[in-house]
């Protein structure tokens, strides 16, 4: 029943709280597993079998060490801490992902409208869309990077394209469902009012599709971050959290906690993007009976 | 209210003044639904119906006799298989495109994301009416259904009866000559239903709109209508047309008057005759 900006803010705060609780629980699991490994010497209790994942500090650094690594200098001979360095890199990734999400969603929205309004499009294009999503990203990424490089584009362009490539599909699928969601009674009402396709789209189908759009955007947001990171990994140049993950994995044996710190920051980037969208969703849908 | 429209010869009606021209005229309308399982359904057969302007006509009959199909043909939501339909002197399609009628279904069908006022504005918005004019017109209609004070609420905050009144206000927004209603009170509880029947009569008098009203309630049809059209199923046909002689304007007291019960009995008998023909 909640409506109004106050209720929306409350819902958002609750969502953040839950995220924090889940993170805490995951940390507890991590440390619990390590403690178990320490106690049994890396065996499953009661058996002589090794634990499925080694629990030593090399494979699984302590959470405290990972957090601690964030406060240390990022590289020998610099003053910037790892946290500041990773934050800067994450900002680059966040920007690429956000742009990719915007472009991908716009394309996804247009595609959904085309697929709904044109029988030809839905017959001819849909199979290709599905095929596009079954091609592994790691195979597409180098191609896009090479094309971008040949065209003399900076590397973030290719990264954004890959991010958009992953983002558009969930938006297309969700919005298409949303555009088709109005009930017969509403469609007949528009028909009886002699509303043409455009009016029906603007006054009925788009508003009805809005909750579906946000559901799709949430999926697209995480996908856009993944697309951006994989793009950065393939790019070979440029910045971003993907580059940071790559660099820290080179030095894994000497400083394993740095890789985990980078992965942690990458995850936080995705979470922040999804939460930003959630605020937008709560505000846009606050007057719907189904909001929340 | 002198001569019943049914006795007017069709040829003269078309030529004389528009006041005499029927609001709705159906000639020899058939409707066959092709069924996927092979056997097609003859939903309507040889339907001839004239409705005079300002009349309140109820289509009454058992479930499945084609009342909704008939209404949908008048509304140009379904095409007749054969036969001609004119609404306000034009074809049903032209009438729909001109937004000549308002439509109310059993489901209110309000848009969840629009306030009550903006729901009533919808037909005007589709018609390209300016924002200020829309607002003023919607408020007039909400006052007519006595819902002016909930204009800024959302549909899901209203009771079923209030939602249906919003749907009526929306149907009247373009000030149509004709109101088509398919069991609009069918989903409401008895008390709300009787209250809205009274309201509907008042709205009908205030607006002078012609009403075609689908129901399967005998008492509802008698209390509301000037004319009752009785239909029989398989195939759907018009078996009788009964003029309701109760005085206007009708009030709650009319529900208990001897004349009311006489008409109810007459209609019941006509309906039973229909059902008796039915092979059980
Ligand atoms: N779209 C349709 N397709 C096939 N048969 C239909 C369709 N609509 C109605 N019918 C059939 O036509 C007959 C009349 O239906 P309807 O007009 O809904 O009756 P009523 O409103 O009097 O209950 C029924 O037998 C019904 O099954
Ligand atoms: Mg019906």
Coordinates of C-alpha atoms and ligand atoms in Angstrom, one line a residue:
Chain A
X1 CA 0.0 0.0 0.0
X2 CA 3.0 2.3 0.6
X3 CA 3.1 5.4 -1.6
X4 CA 5.0 8.6 -1.6
X5 CA 8.6 9.5 -1.5
X6 CA 9.0 8.7 2.2
X7 CA 7.9 5.1 1.8
X8 CA 10.2 4.8 -1.3
X9 CA 13.2 6.1 0.8
X10 CA 12.3 3.6 3.5
X11 CA 12.2 0.7 1.0
X12 CA 15.6 1.8 -0.4
X13 CA 17.1 2.0 3.1
X14 CA 15.8 -1.5 3.8
X15 CA 17.3 -2.8 0.6
X16 CA 20.7 -1.4 1.5
X17 CA 20.4 -2.9 5.0
X18 CA 19.7 -6.4 3.6
X19 CA 22.6 -6.1 1.2
X20 CA 24.9 -5.3 4.2
X21 CA 23.5 -8.2 6.2
X22 CA 24.1 -10.7 3.3
X23 CA 27.6 -9.4 2.9
X24 CA 28.2 -9.9 6.7
X25 CA 26.8 -13.5 6.5
X26 CA 29.1 -14.3 3.5
X27 CA 32.1 -13.0 5.4
X28 CA 31.1 -15.1 8.4
X29 CA 30.8 -18.2 6.2
X30 CA 34.2 -17.5 4.6
X31 CA 35.9 -17.1 8.0
X32 CA 34.0 -20.1 9.4
X33 CA 35.3 -22.3 6.6
X34 CA 38.8 -21.1 7.2
X35 CA 38.5 -21.8 11.0
X36 CA 37.2 -25.3 10.1
X37 CA 40.2 -25.9 7.9
X38 CA 42.6 -24.7 10.6
X39 CA 40.9 -27.0 13.2
X40 CA 40.9 -30.2 11.1
X41 CA 44.1 -29.6 9.1
X42 CA 42.3 -29.1 5.9
X43 CA 40.2 -32.2 6.1
X44 CA 36.5 -32.8 6.1
X45 CA 35.6 -33.6 9.8
X46 CA 35.4 -37.4 10.5
X47 CA 37.0 -38.4 7.2
X48 CA 40.5 -38.3 5.8
X49 CA 39.3 -36.4 2.7
X50 CA 40.7 -32.9 1.8
X51 CA 38.3 -30.0 1.9
X52 CA 37.0 -29.2 -1.6
X53 CA 38.7 -25.8 -1.6
X54 CA 41.9 -25.3 0.4
X55 CA 41.3 -23.1 3.4
X56 CA 44.9 -21.8 3.8
X57 CA 45.8 -18.2 3.6
X58 CA 47.2 -18.5 0.1
X59 CA 43.9 -19.7 -1.4
X60 CA 41.5 -17.9 0.9
X61 CA 43.1 -14.8 2.7
X62 CA 41.5 -13.6 5.8
X63 CA 38.8 -11.0 5.3
X64 CA 40.8 -8.7 7.7
X65 CA 43.8 -9.1 5.4
X66 CA 41.8 -8.3 2.3
X67 CA 40.4 -5.2 4.0
X68 CA 43.9 -4.5 5.3
X69 CA 45.4 -4.7 1.8
X70 CA 43.0 -1.9 0.8
X71 CA 44.7 0.5 3.1
X72 CA 48.3 -0.4 2.0
X73 CA 50.0 1.4 -0.9
X74 CA 48.8 0.1 -4.3
X75 CA 52.2 -0.3 -5.6
X76 CA 55.7 -0.1 -4.3
X77 CA 56.9 3.4 -4.3
X78 CA 53.5 5.1 -4.5
X79 CA 51.4 6.9 -1.8
X80 CA 48.0 6.0 -3.2
X81 CA 46.4 3.2 -1.2
X82 CA 45.0 0.1 -2.9
X83 CA 41.5 1.3 -2.0
X84 CA 42.0 4.7 -3.7
X85 CA 43.5 3.0 -6.7
X86 CA 40.7 0.4 -7.0
X87 CA 38.1 3.1 -6.5
X88 CA 39.5 5.1 -9.3
X89 CA 39.6 2.1 -11.6
X90 CA 36.1 1.2 -10.5
X91 CA 34.9 4.7 -11.4
X92 CA 36.2 4.1 -14.9
X93 CA 34.4 0.8 -15.1
X94 CA 31.2 2.3 -13.6
X95 CA 31.2 5.0 -16.2
X96 CA 31.7 2.5 -19.1
X97 CA 29.0 0.2 -17.6
X98 CA 26.6 3.1 -17.1
X99 CA 27.0 4.3 -20.7
X100 CA 26.8 0.7 -21.9
X101 CA 23.6 0.2 -19.9
X102 CA 22.1 3.4 -21.3
X103 CA 22.9 2.5 -24.9
X104 CA 22.0 -1.1 -24.5
X105 CA 18.7 -0.3 -22.8
X106 CA 17.8 2.3 -25.4
X107 CA 18.5 -0.3 -28.1
X108 CA 16.7 -3.0 -26.1
X109 CA 13.6 -0.7 -25.8
X110 CA 13.5 0.1 -29.5
X111 CA 14.0 -3.5 -30.4
X112 CA 11.1 -4.5 -28.1
X113 CA 8.8 -2.0 -29.7
X114 CA 9.9 -3.2 -33.2
X115 CA 9.3 -6.8 -32.2
X116 CA 5.9 -6.0 -30.8
X117 CA 4.6 -3.8 -33.7
X118 CA 6.1 -5.7 -36.6
X119 CA 5.3 -9.3 -37.2
X120 CA 8.2 -9.4 -39.7
X121 CA 10.6 -8.2 -37.1
X122 CA 9.5 -10.8 -34.5
X123 CA 9.8 -13.6 -37.0
X124 CA 13.0 -12.6 -38.6
X125 CA 15.0 -10.9 -35.8
X126 CA 14.2 -12.9 -32.7
X127 CA 16.2 -16.0 -33.6
X128 CA 19.2 -13.8 -34.3
X129 CA 18.8 -12.0 -30.9
X130 CA 18.8 -15.4 -29.1
X131 CA 21.8 -16.6 -31.2
X132 CA 23.6 -13.4 -30.2
X133 CA 23.3 -14.3 -26.6
X134 CA 24.6 -17.8 -27.0
X135 CA 27.9 -16.6 -28.5
X136 CA 30.3 -16.5 -25.5
X137 CA 31.3 -13.0 -24.5
X138 CA 35.0 -14.1 -24.3
X139 CA 34.8 -14.9 -28.0
X140 CA 33.1 -11.6 -29.0
X141 CA 35.2 -9.4 -26.8
X142 CA 38.6 -9.7 -28.7
X143 CA 36.8 -9.1 -32.0
X144 CA 35.2 -6.0 -30.9
X145 CA 38.4 -4.8 -29.3
X146 CA 40.3 -5.4 -32.6
X147 CA 37.6 -3.6 -34.7
X148 CA 37.7 -0.7 -32.3
X149 CA 41.4 -0.5 -32.4
X150 CA 41.5 -0.7 -36.2
X151 CA 39.0 2.2 -36.3
X152 CA 41.3 4.2 -34.1
X153 CA 38.8 4.3 -31.2
X154 CA 40.0 4.6 -27.6
X155 CA 39.7 1.3 -25.7
X156 CA 36.7 2.5 -23.6
X157 CA 34.5 2.6 -26.8
X158 CA 35.0 -1.1 -27.4
X159 CA 34.4 -1.8 -23.7
X160 CA 31.2 0.2 -23.7
X161 CA 30.0 -1.6 -26.8
X162 CA 30.5 -5.0 -25.1
X163 CA 28.7 -3.7 -22.0
X164 CA 25.8 -2.6 -24.2
X165 CA 25.9 -5.9 -26.0
X166 CA 25.2 -7.7 -22.8
X167 CA 22.7 -5.2 -21.5
X168 CA 20.3 -4.9 -24.3
X169 CA 18.9 -8.5 -24.3
X170 CA 17.3 -8.6 -20.8
X171 CA 15.7 -5.2 -21.5
X172 CA 14.3 -6.4 -24.8
X173 CA 12.8 -9.6 -23.3
X174 CA 11.3 -7.8 -20.3
X175 CA 9.9 -4.8 -22.2
X176 CA 8.4 -7.1 -24.9
X177 CA 6.6 -9.0 -22.2
X178 CA 5.5 -5.7 -20.6
X179 CA 4.2 -4.2 -23.9
X180 CA 2.1 -7.3 -24.3
X181 CA 0.9 -7.3 -20.7
X182 CA -2.3 -5.1 -21.0
X183 CA -5.4 -7.2 -20.5
X184 CA -8.1 -7.6 -23.2
X185 CA -10.4 -5.2 -21.4
X186 CA -7.7 -2.4 -21.7
X187 CA -6.9 -3.2 -25.3
X188 CA -10.6 -3.2 -26.3
X189 CA -11.0 0.1 -24.5
X190 CA -8.3 1.7 -26.6
X191 CA -9.8 0.1 -29.7
X192 CA -13.3 1.4 -28.8
X193 CA -11.7 4.9 -28.3
X194 CA -10.3 4.7 -31.9
X195 CA -6.8 5.0 -30.5
X196 CA -4.3 4.1 -33.2
X197 CA -1.1 2.1 -32.6
X198 CA 1.0 5.1 -31.5
X199 CA -1.6 6.3 -29.0
X200 CA -2.1 2.8 -27.7
X201 CA 1.6 2.4 -27.3
X202 CA 2.1 5.7 -25.5
X203 CA -1.0 5.7 -23.3
X204 CA -1.4 2.0 -22.6
X205 CA 1.5 -0.3 -23.5
X206 CA 4.5 1.9 -22.3
X207 CA 3.1 2.6 -18.9
X208 CA 2.1 -1.0 -18.5
X209 CA 5.6 -2.0 -19.4
X210 CA 7.3 0.2 -16.9
X211 CA 7.6 -2.3 -14.1
X212 CA 8.9 -4.8 -16.6
X213 CA 11.4 -2.3 -17.9
X214 CA 12.9 -2.0 -14.4
X215 CA 13.0 -5.7 -13.9
X216 CA 15.0 -5.9 -17.2
X217 CA 17.2 -3.0 -16.2
X218 CA 18.2 -4.7 -13.0
X219 CA 19.4 -7.8 -14.9
X220 CA 21.0 -5.5 -17.6
X221 CA 22.9 -3.5 -14.9
X222 CA 24.8 -6.5 -13.6
X223 CA 25.3 -7.8 -17.2
X224 CA 26.6 -4.4 -18.2
X225 CA 29.3 -4.5 -15.5
X226 CA 30.3 -8.0 -16.5
X227 CA 30.5 -6.8 -20.1
X228 CA 32.6 -3.9 -19.2
X229 CA 35.0 -5.9 -17.1
X230 CA 35.5 -8.7 -19.7
X231 CA 35.9 -5.9 -22.3
X232 CA 38.7 -4.4 -20.1
X233 CA 40.4 -7.7 -19.7
X234 CA 40.4 -8.1 -23.5
X235 CA 41.4 -4.6 -24.3
X236 CA 45.0 -4.9 -23.2
X237 CA 45.2 -1.2 -22.6
X238 CA 43.2 1.4 -20.8
X239 CA 42.0 1.4 -17.2
X240 CA 39.2 0.0 -15.2
X241 CA 38.6 -2.6 -12.5
X242 CA 39.0 -5.4 -15.1
X243 CA 42.6 -4.3 -15.7
X244 CA 43.1 -4.2 -11.9
X245 CA 41.9 -7.7 -11.6
X246 CA 44.3 -8.8 -14.3
X247 CA 47.3 -7.0 -12.7
X248 CA 46.6 -8.4 -9.3
X249 CA 46.2 -11.9 -10.6
X250 CA 49.8 -11.7 -12.1
X251 CA 51.0 -11.1 -8.5
X252 CA 48.7 -13.6 -6.9
X253 CA 51.3 -15.8 -5.3
X254 CA 53.0 -12.9 -3.5
X255 CA 49.8 -10.9 -2.6
X256 CA 46.6 -13.0 -3.0
X257 CA 44.6 -10.5 -0.9
X258 CA 45.0 -7.9 -3.6
X259 CA 43.1 -10.0 -6.1
X260 CA 40.3 -10.5 -3.7
X261 CA 40.2 -6.8 -2.9
X262 CA 39.9 -6.1 -6.6
X263 CA 37.1 -8.7 -7.0
X264 CA 35.3 -7.2 -4.0
X265 CA 35.4 -3.7 -5.5
X266 CA 34.1 -5.1 -8.8
X267 CA 31.2 -6.7 -7.0
X268 CA 30.5 -3.5 -5.1
X269 CA 30.4 -1.6 -8.4
X270 CA 27.7 -3.9 -9.7
X271 CA 25.7 -3.7 -6.4
X272 CA 25.9 0.1 -6.5
X273 CA 24.6 0.2 -10.0
X274 CA 21.7 -2.0 -9.2
X275 CA 20.8 0.0 -6.1
X276 CA 20.9 3.2 -8.0
X277 CA 18.3 1.7 -10.4
X278 CA 16.3 0.5 -7.4
X279 CA 15.9 4.1 -6.2
X280 CA 14.7 5.1 -9.7
X281 CA 12.3 2.2 -9.7
X282 CA 10.8 3.0 -6.3
X283 CA 10.3 6.6 -7.4
X284 CA 8.8 5.8 -10.8
X285 CA 6.4 3.1 -9.5
X286 CA 5.5 4.6 -6.2
X287 CA 1.8 5.1 -7.3
X288 CA 1.3 1.6 -8.5
X289 CA -0.7 -0.8 -6.4
X290 CA 2.0 -3.4 -7.0
X291 CA 4.9 -1.1 -6.1
X292 CA 7.5 -2.5 -3.7
Chain B
X1 CA -42.3 8.7 -26.0
X2 CA -45.4 8.5 -28.2
X3 CA -45.1 5.6 -30.6
X4 CA -42.6 2.8 -29.9
X5 CA -39.8 2.9 -32.4
X6 CA -40.4 -0.6 -33.5
X7 CA -43.6 0.3 -35.2
X8 CA -41.9 3.0 -37.3
X9 CA -41.4 1.8 -40.9
X10 CA -37.7 1.8 -41.6
X11 CA -38.0 3.6 -44.9
X12 CA -39.7 6.7 -43.4
X13 CA -37.4 6.8 -40.4
X14 CA -34.4 7.3 -42.6
X15 CA -36.0 10.2 -44.4
X16 CA -37.7 12.1 -41.7
X17 CA -36.1 14.5 -39.1
X18 CA -33.1 13.2 -37.2
X19 CA -35.1 13.2 -34.0
X20 CA -37.1 10.2 -35.3
X21 CA -34.1 8.4 -36.8
X22 CA -33.2 5.4 -34.6
X23 CA -30.1 5.8 -32.4
X24 CA -29.3 2.2 -33.3
X25 CA -30.6 0.1 -36.1
X26 CA -29.7 -3.5 -36.8
X27 CA -31.1 -5.3 -39.9
X28 CA -31.0 -9.0 -40.3
X29 CA -27.8 -9.4 -38.4
X30 CA -26.2 -12.9 -38.2
X31 CA -23.1 -13.8 -36.4
X32 CA -21.3 -17.2 -36.7
X33 CA -18.2 -17.9 -34.8
X34 CA -16.0 -20.4 -36.6
X35 CA -14.9 -23.0 -34.0
X36 CA -11.5 -24.6 -34.2
X37 CA -13.1 -28.0 -33.3
X38 CA -15.0 -28.0 -36.6
X39 CA -18.5 -27.1 -35.4
X40 CA -19.2 -23.4 -35.7
X41 CA -21.3 -21.5 -33.3
X42 CA -24.3 -19.5 -34.5
X43 CA -24.2 -16.8 -31.9
X44 CA -26.8 -14.5 -33.4
X45 CA -29.5 -15.1 -36.0
X46 CA -31.8 -12.7 -37.8
X47 CA -31.4 -9.9 -35.4
X48 CA -33.5 -6.8 -36.2
X49 CA -33.5 -4.1 -33.6
X50 CA -34.3 -0.4 -33.6
X51 CA -33.5 1.8 -30.6
X52 CA -35.0 5.2 -30.4
X53 CA -32.9 8.1 -29.2
X54 CA -33.1 8.5 -25.4
X55 CA -34.3 5.0 -24.8
X56 CA -33.0 2.7 -22.1
X57 CA -33.0 -0.7 -23.7
X58 CA -32.0 -3.8 -21.8
X59 CA -30.8 -7.0 -23.5
X60 CA -32.1 -9.8 -21.3
X61 CA -31.6 -13.5 -21.6
X62 CA -29.8 -16.6 -20.3
X63 CA -26.1 -16.9 -20.4
X64 CA -24.7 -17.6 -23.8
X65 CA -27.7 -16.2 -25.8
X66 CA -25.5 -13.7 -27.5
X67 CA -26.1 -10.5 -25.5
X68 CA -22.4 -9.6 -25.3
X69 CA -21.9 -10.5 -29.0
X70 CA -24.8 -8.2 -29.9
X71 CA -23.4 -5.3 -27.9
X72 CA -19.9 -5.8 -29.3
X73 CA -21.3 -5.7 -32.8
X74 CA -23.0 -2.4 -32.1
X75 CA -19.7 -1.2 -30.6
X76 CA -17.8 -2.4 -33.7
X77 CA -15.6 -4.6 -31.6
X78 CA -16.9 -7.7 -33.5
X79 CA -18.0 -7.7 -37.1
X80 CA -21.3 -9.3 -37.9
X81 CA -21.2 -12.2 -40.4
X82 CA -24.0 -10.6 -42.4
X83 CA -26.5 -7.8 -41.9
X84 CA -26.2 -4.1 -41.4
X85 CA -25.6 -2.0 -38.3
X86 CA -26.1 1.8 -38.1
X87 CA -25.3 3.8 -35.0
X88 CA -26.5 7.4 -34.9
X89 CA -27.1 7.2 -38.7
X90 CA -23.6 6.1 -39.6
X91 CA -22.0 2.7 -39.8
X92 CA -20.8 1.1 -36.6
X93 CA -17.2 1.6 -37.6
X94 CA -17.7 5.3 -38.3
X95 CA -19.5 5.7 -35.0
X96 CA -16.6 4.1 -33.2
X97 CA -14.0 6.2 -35.0
X98 CA -16.1 9.3 -34.1
X99 CA -16.2 8.2 -30.4
X100 CA -20.0 8.3 -30.6
X101 CA -20.5 5.9 -27.8
X102 CA -19.2 5.2 -24.4
X103 CA -18.5 1.7 -23.2
X104 CA -18.7 0.0 -19.8
X105 CA -17.8 -3.6 -19.1
X106 CA -18.3 -5.7 -16.0
X107 CA -14.7 -5.1 -15.2
X108 CA -14.1 -1.4 -14.6
X109 CA -10.8 -1.7 -16.5
X110 CA -9.2 1.5 -15.1
X111 CA -5.5 2.1 -15.7
X112 CA -3.7 1.5 -12.5
X113 CA -1.1 4.2 -12.9
X114 CA -3.5 7.0 -13.5
X115 CA -5.4 8.9 -10.9
X116 CA -9.2 8.7 -11.1
X117 CA -9.3 12.1 -12.9
X118 CA -6.7 11.1 -15.4
X119 CA -8.6 7.8 -16.0
X120 CA -11.7 9.8 -16.9
X121 CA -9.5 12.1 -19.1
X122 CA -8.3 9.1 -21.2
X123 CA -10.9 9.2 -23.9
X124 CA -10.4 13.0 -24.3
X125 CA -6.7 12.6 -24.4
X126 CA -7.0 10.0 -27.2
X127 CA -9.3 12.5 -28.9
X128 CA -6.6 15.2 -28.7
X129 CA -8.5 17.6 -26.3
X130 CA -6.4 20.2 -24.6
X131 CA -5.1 19.6 -21.1
X132 CA -7.2 22.3 -19.4
X133 CA -10.4 21.3 -21.3
X134 CA -9.8 17.6 -20.4
X135 CA -9.4 18.4 -16.7
X136 CA -12.6 20.5 -16.6
X137 CA -14.6 17.9 -18.5
X138 CA -13.3 15.1 -16.3
X139 CA -14.3 17.0 -13.2
X140 CA -17.8 17.6 -14.6
X141 CA -18.2 13.9 -15.2
X142 CA -16.8 13.0 -11.8
X143 CA -19.3 15.3 -10.2
X144 CA -22.0 13.7 -12.2
X145 CA -21.2 10.3 -10.7
X146 CA -20.6 12.0 -7.3
X147 CA -16.9 11.1 -7.1
X148 CA -15.5 14.6 -7.2
X149 CA -13.7 14.2 -3.9
X150 CA -11.7 11.2 -5.0
X151 CA -10.4 12.6 -8.2
X152 CA -6.8 12.5 -7.1
X153 CA -6.8 9.0 -5.7
X154 CA -5.7 5.9 -7.6
X155 CA -8.2 3.2 -8.8
X156 CA -6.8 0.6 -6.5
X157 CA -7.6 2.8 -3.5
X158 CA -11.4 2.6 -4.4
X159 CA -14.1 0.1 -3.8
X160 CA -15.5 -1.9 -6.7
X161 CA -18.6 0.2 -6.8
X162 CA -16.6 3.4 -6.9
X163 CA -14.4 2.0 -9.6
X164 CA -17.4 1.2 -11.7
X165 CA -18.7 4.8 -11.3
X166 CA -15.3 6.0 -12.5
X167 CA -15.7 3.7 -15.5
X168 CA -19.1 5.3 -16.2
X169 CA -17.7 8.8 -15.9
X170 CA -14.9 7.8 -18.3
X171 CA -17.5 6.4 -20.8
X172 CA -19.4 9.7 -20.6
X173 CA -16.3 11.9 -20.9
X174 CA -16.7 12.5 -24.6
X175 CA -20.4 13.3 -24.1
X176 CA -21.5 10.4 -26.3
X177 CA -25.0 10.0 -27.7
X178 CA -24.9 6.4 -26.7
X179 CA -23.9 4.4 -23.7
X180 CA -23.2 0.6 -24.2
X181 CA -23.0 -1.4 -21.0
X182 CA -22.3 -5.1 -20.6
X183 CA -23.4 -6.3 -17.1
X184 CA -21.7 -3.2 -15.6
X185 CA -23.1 -4.0 -12.1
X186 CA -22.7 -7.8 -12.4
X187 CA -19.6 -8.0 -10.1
X188 CA -21.0 -5.8 -7.3
X189 CA -22.8 -6.8 -4.1
X190 CA -26.6 -6.4 -3.9
X191 CA -26.6 -3.2 -1.9
X192 CA -24.1 -1.4 -4.1
X193 CA -25.9 -2.7 -7.1
X194 CA -29.3 -1.3 -6.1
X195 CA -27.7 2.0 -5.2
X196 CA -25.9 2.2 -8.6
X197 CA -29.1 1.3 -10.4
X198 CA -30.7 4.4 -9.0
X199 CA -27.6 6.5 -9.8
X200 CA -27.6 5.1 -13.4
X201 CA -31.2 6.2 -13.9
X202 CA -30.4 9.7 -12.6
X203 CA -27.3 9.9 -14.9
X204 CA -29.4 8.7 -17.8
X205 CA -32.0 11.4 -17.1
X206 CA -29.4 14.1 -16.6
X207 CA -27.5 13.4 -19.8
X208 CA -30.3 12.3 -22.1
X209 CA -28.0 9.5 -23.4
X210 CA -29.4 6.4 -25.2
X211 CA -28.5 3.3 -23.2
X212 CA -28.1 -0.3 -24.3
X213 CA -27.7 -2.4 -21.2
X214 CA -26.9 -6.1 -21.0
X215 CA -28.1 -8.0 -17.9
X216 CA -29.4 -11.3 -16.9
X217 CA -31.3 -9.9 -13.9
X218 CA -35.0 -9.6 -14.5
X219 CA -35.6 -7.1 -11.7
X220 CA -32.7 -4.9 -12.8
X221 CA -34.0 -4.9 -16.4
X222 CA -37.5 -3.9 -15.3
X223 CA -36.4 -1.2 -12.9
X224 CA -34.0 0.5 -15.3
X225 CA -35.4 0.1 -18.8
X226 CA -37.9 1.7 -21.1
X227 CA -37.7 -1.4 -23.3
X228 CA -36.6 -4.9 -22.6
X229 CA -35.4 -7.1 -25.4
X230 CA -35.6 -10.8 -24.6
X231 CA -33.2 -13.2 -26.2
X232 CA -33.1 -16.9 -26.5
X233 CA -30.0 -19.1 -27.0
X234 CA -28.7 -21.4 -29.7
X235 CA -29.0 -19.7 -32.0
X236 CA -29.2 -16.3 -30.3
X237 CA -32.5 -14.6 -31.3
X238 CA -34.7 -11.8 -30.2
X239 CA -37.9 -13.5 -29.1
X240 CA -39.8 -10.6 -27.6
X241 CA -39.6 -6.9 -27.0
X242 CA -41.5 -5.6 -23.9
X243 CA -42.1 -1.9 -23.2
X244 CA -41.9 -1.1 -19.5
X245 CA -44.9 1.1 -18.7
X246 CA -43.6 2.3 -15.3
X247 CA -43.7 6.0 -14.8
X248 CA -40.6 8.2 -15.1
X249 CA -38.7 9.3 -13.1
X250 CA -38.5 6.1 -11.2
X251 CA -37.6 5.9 -7.6
X252 CA -36.9 3.3 -5.0
X253 CA -40.7 3.1 -4.3
X254 CA -41.3 1.8 -7.8
X255 CA -39.5 -1.4 -6.8
X256 CA -42.4 -2.3 -4.6
X257 CA -45.3 -1.0 -6.8
X258 CA -47.9 -3.4 -8.2
X259 CA -47.1 -2.2 -11.8
X260 CA -43.4 -3.1 -11.2
X261 CA -44.3 -6.7 -10.1
X262 CA -46.7 -7.1 -13.0
X263 CA -44.0 -6.2 -15.4
X264 CA -41.5 -8.5 -13.6
X265 CA -44.0 -11.3 -13.9
X266 CA -44.6 -10.6 -17.6
X267 CA -40.9 -10.7 -18.3
X268 CA -40.4 -13.8 -16.2
X269 CA -43.1 -15.6 -18.2
X270 CA -41.5 -14.5 -21.5
X271 CA -38.1 -15.8 -20.3
X272 CA -39.7 -19.1 -19.2
X273 CA -41.2 -19.5 -22.6
X274 CA -37.8 -19.1 -24.0
X275 CA -36.3 -21.7 -21.7
X276 CA -39.1 -24.1 -22.3
X277 CA -38.2 -24.2 -26.0
X278 CA -34.7 -25.3 -25.0
X279 CA -34.1 -29.0 -25.3
X280 CA -32.8 -29.9 -21.9
Ligands
LIG1 N1 -14.9 -14.9 -29.7 C1 -15.8 -16.0 -29.7 N2 -15.4 -17.1 -30.4 C2 -16.2 -18.2 -30.4 N3 -17.4 -18.3 -29.8 C3 -17.8 -17.2 -29.2 C4 -17.0 -16.0 -29.1 N4 -17.7 -15.1 -28.3 C5 -18.9 -15.7 -28.0 N5 -19.0 -16.9 -28.5 C6 -20.1 -17.8 -28.4 O1 -21.3 -17.1 -28.8 C7 -22.3 -17.4 -27.9 C8 -22.9 -16.1 -27.3 O2 -21.9 -15.6 -26.4 P1 -22.1 -14.2 -25.6 O3 -22.5 -13.2 -26.6 O4 -20.9 -14.0 -24.8 O5 -23.4 -14.6 -24.7 P2 -23.9 -13.8 -23.4 O6 -23.2 -12.5 -23.3 O7 -25.4 -13.7 -23.7 O8 -23.7 -14.7 -22.2 C9 -21.8 -18.4 -26.9 O9 -22.2 -19.7 -27.3 C10 -20.3 -18.2 -26.9 O10 -19.7 -19.4 -26.6
LIG2 MG1 -22.0 -11.7 -21.7

